[in-house]
XYZ file of C-alpha atoms in Angstrom:
362
model
C 74.198 86.191 105.796
C 72.801 88.138 108.710
C 69.063 88.532 108.536
C 67.468 91.935 109.106
C 65.993 90.904 112.441
C 66.818 92.127 115.909
C 70.198 91.187 117.368
C 69.246 91.020 121.050
C 66.638 93.478 122.232
C 68.635 96.618 121.470
C 70.308 96.149 118.082
C 68.582 96.030 114.724
C 70.748 95.301 111.642
C 70.236 97.504 108.626
C 69.037 95.614 105.554
C 71.903 93.925 103.663
C 74.458 96.221 105.280
C 77.389 93.904 106.022
C 80.568 95.895 106.643
C 82.957 92.971 106.519
C 83.289 89.216 106.722
C 86.162 87.096 107.989
C 87.079 83.669 109.287
C 85.573 84.369 112.720
C 82.304 85.988 111.636
C 80.841 89.170 110.184
C 80.625 92.858 111.036
C 77.194 94.384 110.471
C 75.934 97.949 110.561
C 73.223 98.058 113.215
C 70.998 100.611 114.866
C 71.101 100.792 118.645
C 67.417 101.127 119.488
C 68.211 102.659 122.892
C 70.402 105.482 121.600
C 69.236 105.496 117.960
C 72.915 105.541 116.931
C 74.378 103.444 114.114
C 77.109 101.116 115.353
C 79.318 98.365 113.952
C 78.503 95.012 115.544
C 80.873 92.096 115.212
C 78.931 88.814 115.252
C 81.117 85.794 115.947
C 80.328 82.447 114.374
C 78.948 79.785 116.688
C 81.696 77.300 115.856
C 84.147 75.315 117.899
C 87.183 77.407 118.780
C 85.568 80.713 117.827
C 84.088 81.173 121.313
C 87.592 81.178 122.795
C 88.738 83.750 120.228
C 85.785 85.988 121.077
C 86.402 85.743 124.807
C 90.100 86.533 124.306
C 89.201 89.662 122.335
C 86.727 90.764 124.994
C 89.407 90.323 127.671
C 91.785 92.532 125.674
C 89.101 95.169 125.081
C 88.326 95.264 128.800
C 91.971 96.082 129.509
C 91.746 98.948 127.020
C 88.672 100.545 128.600
C 90.799 102.964 130.614
C 92.208 104.478 127.406
C 90.610 107.390 125.591
C 89.740 105.952 122.152
C 90.103 109.337 120.454
C 93.494 110.398 121.819
C 94.855 106.836 121.757
C 93.656 106.128 118.192
C 91.990 102.859 119.169
C 88.437 101.958 118.178
C 85.844 102.529 120.880
C 84.139 99.397 122.179
C 80.556 100.000 123.302
C 80.053 96.612 124.912
C 79.345 92.962 124.209
C 76.334 90.681 124.457
C 75.013 87.274 123.467
C 72.520 86.677 120.677
C 71.352 83.105 121.089
C 74.547 81.086 120.497
C 76.557 84.002 119.055
C 78.826 86.418 120.890
C 78.511 89.999 119.624
C 80.734 93.026 120.241
C 79.571 96.552 119.448
C 82.011 99.232 118.239
C 81.746 102.814 117.091
C 81.008 103.081 113.367
C 83.956 104.367 111.334
C 84.217 105.400 107.686
C 86.387 102.973 105.685
C 89.557 100.934 106.001
C 92.973 102.338 105.203
C 93.210 99.754 102.428
C 90.066 101.085 100.764
C 91.153 104.669 101.350
C 94.454 104.055 99.545
C 92.659 102.610 96.525
C 90.237 105.512 96.477
C 92.787 108.274 97.092
C 95.765 107.129 95.037
C 96.552 103.434 94.389
C 100.153 104.381 93.538
C 100.800 105.608 97.048
C 100.481 108.589 99.360
C 102.807 111.559 99.839
C 104.907 112.128 102.955
C 102.502 114.893 103.920
C 99.690 112.329 103.942
C 101.800 109.588 105.523
C 103.032 111.635 108.474
C 99.769 111.932 110.487
C 98.858 108.310 109.766
C 102.201 107.051 111.032
C 102.081 109.274 114.116
C 98.590 108.070 115.054
C 99.403 104.388 114.556
C 102.577 104.753 116.607
C 100.441 106.427 119.283
C 98.005 103.499 119.278
C 100.817 100.941 119.483
C 102.557 102.901 122.226
C 99.437 102.680 124.394
C 98.937 99.010 123.555
C 102.506 98.066 124.358
C 102.476 100.099 127.572
C 99.465 97.986 128.550
C 101.395 94.788 127.822
C 99.396 93.980 124.683
C 100.566 92.823 121.242
C 98.102 93.551 118.433
C 99.721 90.894 116.202
C 97.651 91.664 113.095
C 98.460 95.221 112.037
C 97.646 95.702 108.340
C 95.716 98.212 106.178
C 92.318 96.471 106.568
C 92.694 96.690 110.360
C 93.162 100.455 110.373
C 90.013 102.506 109.924
C 89.669 106.073 108.696
C 87.302 108.052 110.929
C 86.184 110.431 108.167
C 87.777 110.440 104.714
C 86.679 114.035 104.087
C 88.542 115.506 107.081
C 92.199 116.523 106.873
C 94.589 115.735 108.384
C 93.302 112.200 108.249
C 92.343 110.598 111.562
C 92.727 106.827 111.867
C 92.016 104.205 114.505
C 93.332 100.709 115.101
C 90.696 97.948 115.075
C 90.347 94.146 115.293
C 91.885 92.639 118.413
C 90.827 89.119 117.491
C 94.363 87.696 117.664
C 95.827 90.227 120.113
C 97.782 88.727 122.999
C 99.237 89.753 126.317
C 103.021 89.845 126.100
C 103.144 87.619 129.178
C 100.878 85.009 127.553
C 102.755 84.497 124.271
C 104.324 81.074 123.840
C 107.265 80.282 121.595
C 106.032 78.848 118.318
C 102.709 80.683 118.423
C 101.796 82.004 114.994
C 99.032 84.493 114.531
C 98.069 87.370 112.312
C 98.556 87.650 108.553
C 101.420 85.991 106.675
C 102.500 89.018 104.615
C 102.879 91.237 107.697
C 104.439 88.686 110.054
C 107.892 89.375 111.473
C 110.630 86.851 110.628
C 110.877 85.617 114.216
C 107.181 84.673 114.093
C 107.595 82.851 110.779
C 110.550 80.899 112.141
C 108.836 79.897 115.382
C 111.203 81.981 117.504
C 110.232 83.811 120.717
C 108.670 87.195 119.996
C 107.233 90.234 121.726
C 105.568 93.558 120.905
C 108.312 94.382 118.385
C 106.407 92.281 115.823
C 103.891 95.141 115.672
C 106.679 97.532 114.697
C 107.699 95.219 111.856
C 104.106 95.194 110.614
C 103.948 98.984 110.930
C 107.020 99.301 108.706
C 105.462 97.067 106.053
C 102.198 98.968 106.263
C 103.963 102.296 105.711
C 105.883 100.952 102.696
C 102.574 99.794 101.241
C 100.997 103.210 101.798
C 104.020 104.930 100.243
C 104.238 102.727 97.148
C 100.738 101.323 96.704
C 102.102 97.768 96.712
C 102.441 95.022 99.280
C 106.098 94.411 100.041
C 106.184 90.645 100.717
C 103.270 88.981 98.843
C 104.510 85.414 99.263
C 102.158 82.453 99.411
C 104.135 80.545 102.061
C 106.346 81.313 105.054
C 109.342 80.257 102.966
C 108.466 82.720 100.178
C 108.077 85.605 102.611
C 111.367 84.826 104.357
C 113.185 84.605 101.023
C 111.839 88.028 100.047
C 112.834 89.463 103.434
C 116.407 88.229 103.161
C 116.599 89.323 99.525
C 115.822 92.939 100.402
C 117.564 93.141 103.771
C 120.466 90.741 103.655
C 121.346 87.557 105.499
C 120.776 87.490 109.284
C 123.585 86.159 111.440
C 123.214 82.890 113.334
C 122.930 84.584 116.724
C 119.873 86.535 115.537
C 117.838 83.406 114.780
C 119.457 80.651 116.789
C 117.206 77.739 115.856
C 116.307 78.656 112.293
C 117.720 76.590 109.439
C 117.009 78.621 106.330
C 119.948 80.587 104.939
C 120.116 82.695 101.801
C 122.810 84.484 99.823
C 122.083 88.106 99.001
C 123.819 90.759 96.847
C 126.550 92.732 98.623
C 126.294 95.881 96.550
C 123.845 98.665 97.259
C 122.741 101.319 94.805
C 123.483 104.766 96.204
C 121.413 107.558 94.773
C 120.363 110.677 96.700
C 117.429 111.167 94.356
C 114.759 111.748 96.997
C 113.697 114.850 98.861
C 115.018 115.207 102.403
C 111.706 114.330 104.063
C 111.516 111.137 101.993
C 115.047 110.153 103.024
C 114.105 110.605 106.664
C 110.962 108.545 106.133
C 112.959 105.712 104.524
C 115.422 105.763 107.416
C 112.563 105.533 109.917
C 110.885 102.657 108.092
C 114.176 100.806 107.920
C 114.506 101.031 111.704
C 111.124 99.287 111.991
C 112.232 96.492 109.659
C 115.362 95.444 111.518
C 115.870 91.684 111.330
C 117.127 91.830 114.904
C 113.959 92.393 116.936
C 115.944 93.798 119.871
C 117.186 96.631 117.632
C 113.798 97.418 116.161
C 112.584 100.909 116.965
C 109.794 101.104 119.560
C 106.492 102.931 119.165
C 107.538 105.576 121.688
C 110.806 106.122 119.835
C 108.899 106.548 116.575
C 106.912 109.388 118.145
C 110.184 111.165 118.997
C 111.737 110.634 115.560
C 112.899 113.646 113.559
C 110.404 112.735 110.827
C 107.870 114.552 113.015
C 110.135 117.497 113.855
C 108.692 120.943 113.014
C 111.733 121.812 110.903
C 111.206 118.842 108.566
C 109.416 120.414 105.624
C 106.985 118.407 103.508
C 108.828 118.828 100.234
C 107.216 116.000 98.303
C 103.758 116.350 96.799
C 103.903 113.024 94.946
C 104.138 109.355 96.003
C 107.585 107.814 96.318
C 107.519 105.998 93.008
C 105.604 106.371 89.775
C 105.341 103.359 87.486
C 108.232 104.626 85.348
C 110.558 105.265 88.286
C 109.801 101.770 89.660
C 111.186 100.357 86.428
C 114.164 102.717 86.758
C 114.889 101.175 90.156
C 114.791 97.717 88.608
C 117.263 98.759 85.910
C 119.681 100.340 88.389
C 119.706 97.376 90.719
C 119.430 94.455 88.324
C 120.860 91.731 90.528
C 119.157 88.384 90.950
C 119.262 86.689 94.355
C 121.393 83.586 94.664
C 119.704 80.288 95.584
C 119.259 79.451 99.240
C 122.110 77.747 101.011
C 122.596 75.357 103.886
C 122.375 76.358 107.529
C 126.143 76.495 107.701
C 126.460 79.273 105.141
C 128.512 82.228 106.424
C 126.313 85.305 106.691
C 127.149 88.468 104.787
C 128.080 91.469 106.901
C 126.226 94.621 105.891
C 128.335 97.769 106.500
C 127.115 100.812 108.376
C 124.808 102.768 106.103
C 124.249 106.456 105.588
C 121.024 108.192 104.597
C 122.093 107.892 100.971
C 122.560 104.149 101.382
C 119.093 103.903 102.893
C 117.798 104.904 99.487
C 119.615 101.921 97.980
C 117.835 99.711 100.481
C 114.507 101.247 99.484
C 115.324 100.695 95.808
C 115.811 96.987 96.489
C 112.395 96.965 98.110
C 110.842 98.650 95.070
C 112.565 96.098 92.838
C 110.953 93.298 94.873
C 107.559 94.940 94.462
C 108.011 95.274 90.710
C 108.990 91.630 90.295
C 105.940 90.531 92.266
C 103.786 92.888 90.205
C 104.934 91.313 86.938
C 104.458 87.825 88.387
C 100.814 88.476 89.220
C 100.033 90.350 85.988
C 101.797 88.089 83.523
């Protein structure tokens, strides 16, 4: 626990005010004695291997200095310094994480009207990152901060570049980030690029829309099984060296039971969750998507699914996945899908969420 004593000559931690704690260290609320402003200071642990992580993050943050933190929706870094054996990085103080905001606002999920500005701002942040040759590699609700929960439309910023990498410096087989938000190519040890951030963005948006994590597996195998259950079997040329193969249901439930803006949102999210990374939508393409067009009216004032409609999705699509097969199993071809069929895909996702929900509760 950080003691309420000076961190270097210019930062004084506020008593017992720890904002967060992780595997690399803590984030403390501190007063800058030179400016009298309250800032968030990340204090890295003085352990073997952590120094390299800290220096990597500082290198990434230096590359981002040219960006405007407000228009690019990336947290502002005020600088870094050493406190005895610890490396410290100072950031602007923000309100609360998107994860905490969801629980406070509506644990069952946000409306499309609330989702739209969040998605646009995160796509903006990723667009600037990717244009700078940087992969965030750990996009998830705790790593998105709300600037001020009382201001609407909500303004958010991307934080935590502890595992961020330059695209040019990524090696095949590298695994970083958080299991539940990792793209399949990362889990399988395949080559990957900035498209893994788009996969994570899709999962994040599903979580904000439904209030539930989509792939809450405990192992890489669990997560991959859930991915293939909801999205079908990838062909061999998509994951050349992977050996896991699964059978999935061929039929899709088709029900145009959502408002038009929700259908468009589902279609957009699906383009982020393409198993083929080369076909995954880019951050710049997201910003040009018709979901943000002026003529798309916010028709929905409720989250995508209430508890009762989640169960309805389970009843309509009551198909259990077949056991996994050998690497030689012929993959199932998924036909071209319309907007209506996108809803069937989303229903399968909701069914996966419900099954996980019952597993953890009962």
